[in-house]
């Protein structure tokens, strides 16, 4: 999430995690994002093992979600 919204003036408190064993593959990131006096909750889960690619996908999803916050408010 941090990488996806790194260019913004925000506070991100997140916890990322992943699993890649015994046929179980998952990359996830969840946290709180504070900006302009508002707090948003974001959670991203993908059925991909952790890798540079899954990090890029998670960042792209975080950016897309973050960019839609005005429309969702």
PDB file of C-alpha atoms in Angstrom:
ATOM      1  CA  UNK A   1       0.000   0.000   0.000  1.00  0.00           C
ATOM      2  CA  UNK A   2       2.770   2.420   0.876  1.00  0.00           C
ATOM      3  CA  UNK A   3       4.332   2.089  -2.572  1.00  0.00           C
ATOM      4  CA  UNK A   4       1.006   2.691  -4.299  1.00  0.00           C
ATOM      5  CA  UNK A   5       0.377   6.025  -2.574  1.00  0.00           C
ATOM      6  CA  UNK A   6       3.980   7.038  -1.871  1.00  0.00           C
ATOM      7  CA  UNK A   7       3.656  10.350  -3.738  1.00  0.00           C
ATOM      8  CA  UNK A   8       0.807  11.567  -1.518  1.00  0.00           C
ATOM      9  CA  UNK A   9       1.129  13.449   1.775  1.00  0.00           C
ATOM     10  CA  UNK A  10      -0.505  10.743   3.871  1.00  0.00           C
ATOM     11  CA  UNK A  11       0.123   8.664   6.973  1.00  0.00           C
ATOM     12  CA  UNK A  12      -0.070   4.935   6.246  1.00  0.00           C
ATOM     13  CA  UNK A  13      -0.151   2.387   9.063  1.00  0.00           C
ATOM     14  CA  UNK A  14      -0.230  -1.036   7.466  1.00  0.00           C
ATOM     15  CA  UNK A  15       0.621  -4.687   7.955  1.00  0.00           C
ATOM     16  CA  UNK A  16       1.512  -6.784   4.954  1.00  0.00           C
ATOM     17  CA  UNK A  17       1.677 -10.555   4.823  1.00  0.00           C
ATOM     18  CA  UNK A  18       2.018 -13.476   2.487  1.00  0.00           C
ATOM     19  CA  UNK A  19       2.072 -17.251   2.292  1.00  0.00           C
ATOM     20  CA  UNK A  20       3.721 -19.413  -0.345  1.00  0.00           C
ATOM     21  CA  UNK A  21       3.735 -23.040   0.714  1.00  0.00           C
ATOM     22  CA  UNK A  22       1.892 -26.316   0.315  1.00  0.00           C
ATOM     23  CA  UNK A  23      -0.193 -25.022  -2.584  1.00  0.00           C
ATOM     24  CA  UNK A  24      -1.367 -21.963  -0.636  1.00  0.00           C
ATOM     25  CA  UNK A  25      -0.483 -18.673  -2.286  1.00  0.00           C
ATOM     26  CA  UNK A  26      -1.562 -15.281  -1.025  1.00  0.00           C
ATOM     27  CA  UNK A  27      -0.259 -11.737  -0.760  1.00  0.00           C
ATOM     28  CA  UNK A  28      -2.159  -9.231   1.354  1.00  0.00           C
ATOM     29  CA  UNK A  29      -1.831  -5.771   2.850  1.00  0.00           C
ATOM     30  CA  UNK A  30      -4.226  -3.968   5.161  1.00  0.00           C
ATOM     31  CA  UNK A  31      -4.110  -0.760   7.117  1.00  0.00           C
ATOM     32  CA  UNK A  32      -5.272   2.729   7.943  1.00  0.00           C
ATOM     33  CA  UNK A  33      -4.619   5.731   5.736  1.00  0.00           C
ATOM     34  CA  UNK A  34      -4.907   9.243   7.195  1.00  0.00           C
ATOM     35  CA  UNK A  35      -5.234  12.252   4.905  1.00  0.00           C
ATOM     36  CA  UNK A  36      -6.914  15.652   5.280  1.00  0.00           C
ATOM     37  CA  UNK A  37      -8.431  14.791   8.652  1.00  0.00           C
ATOM     38  CA  UNK A  38     -10.038  11.572   7.404  1.00  0.00           C
ATOM     39  CA  UNK A  39      -9.096   7.978   8.062  1.00  0.00           C
ATOM     40  CA  UNK A  40      -9.668   5.264   5.474  1.00  0.00           C
ATOM     41  CA  UNK A  41      -9.418   1.499   5.919  1.00  0.00           C
ATOM     42  CA  UNK A  42      -7.894  -0.429   3.044  1.00  0.00           C
ATOM     43  CA  UNK A  43      -7.412  -4.164   2.598  1.00  0.00           C
ATOM     44  CA  UNK A  44      -5.950  -5.838  -0.465  1.00  0.00           C
ATOM     45  CA  UNK A  45      -5.744  -9.604  -0.923  1.00  0.00           C
ATOM     46  CA  UNK A  46      -4.463 -11.435  -3.989  1.00  0.00           C
ATOM     47  CA  UNK A  47      -4.053 -15.123  -4.728  1.00  0.00           C
ATOM     48  CA  UNK A  48      -0.437 -14.654  -5.788  1.00  0.00           C
ATOM     49  CA  UNK A  49       2.714 -15.799  -4.004  1.00  0.00           C
ATOM     50  CA  UNK A  50       4.881 -12.966  -2.739  1.00  0.00           C
ATOM     51  CA  UNK A  51       7.204 -11.644  -5.434  1.00  0.00           C
ATOM     52  CA  UNK A  52       8.211  -8.386  -7.047  1.00  0.00           C
ATOM     53  CA  UNK A  53       5.191  -8.823  -9.344  1.00  0.00           C
ATOM     54  CA  UNK A  54       2.700  -9.296  -6.494  1.00  0.00           C
ATOM     55  CA  UNK A  55       4.167  -6.204  -4.802  1.00  0.00           C
ATOM     56  CA  UNK A  56       3.633  -4.223  -8.018  1.00  0.00           C
ATOM     57  CA  UNK A  57       0.044  -5.492  -8.328  1.00  0.00           C
ATOM     58  CA  UNK A  58      -0.718  -4.641  -4.688  1.00  0.00           C
ATOM     59  CA  UNK A  59       0.719  -1.143  -5.154  1.00  0.00           C
ATOM     60  CA  UNK A  60      -1.343  -0.598  -8.329  1.00  0.00           C
ATOM     61  CA  UNK A  61      -4.541  -1.719  -6.586  1.00  0.00           C
ATOM     62  CA  UNK A  62      -3.770   0.547  -3.606  1.00  0.00           C
ATOM     63  CA  UNK A  63      -3.257   3.528  -5.916  1.00  0.00           C
ATOM     64  CA  UNK A  64      -6.506   2.838  -7.797  1.00  0.00           C
ATOM     65  CA  UNK A  65      -8.486   2.541  -4.554  1.00  0.00           C
ATOM     66  CA  UNK A  66      -6.844   5.613  -3.050  1.00  0.00           C
ATOM     67  CA  UNK A  67      -7.539   7.650  -6.190  1.00  0.00           C
ATOM     68  CA  UNK A  68     -11.265   6.856  -5.942  1.00  0.00           C
ATOM     69  CA  UNK A  69     -11.643   8.079  -2.329  1.00  0.00           C
ATOM     70  CA  UNK A  70     -13.299  11.369  -3.348  1.00  0.00           C
ATOM     71  CA  UNK A  71     -15.980   9.513  -5.288  1.00  0.00           C
ATOM     72  CA  UNK A  72     -16.619   7.183  -2.366  1.00  0.00           C
ATOM     73  CA  UNK A  73     -16.827   9.865   0.345  1.00  0.00           C
TER      74      UNK A  73
END
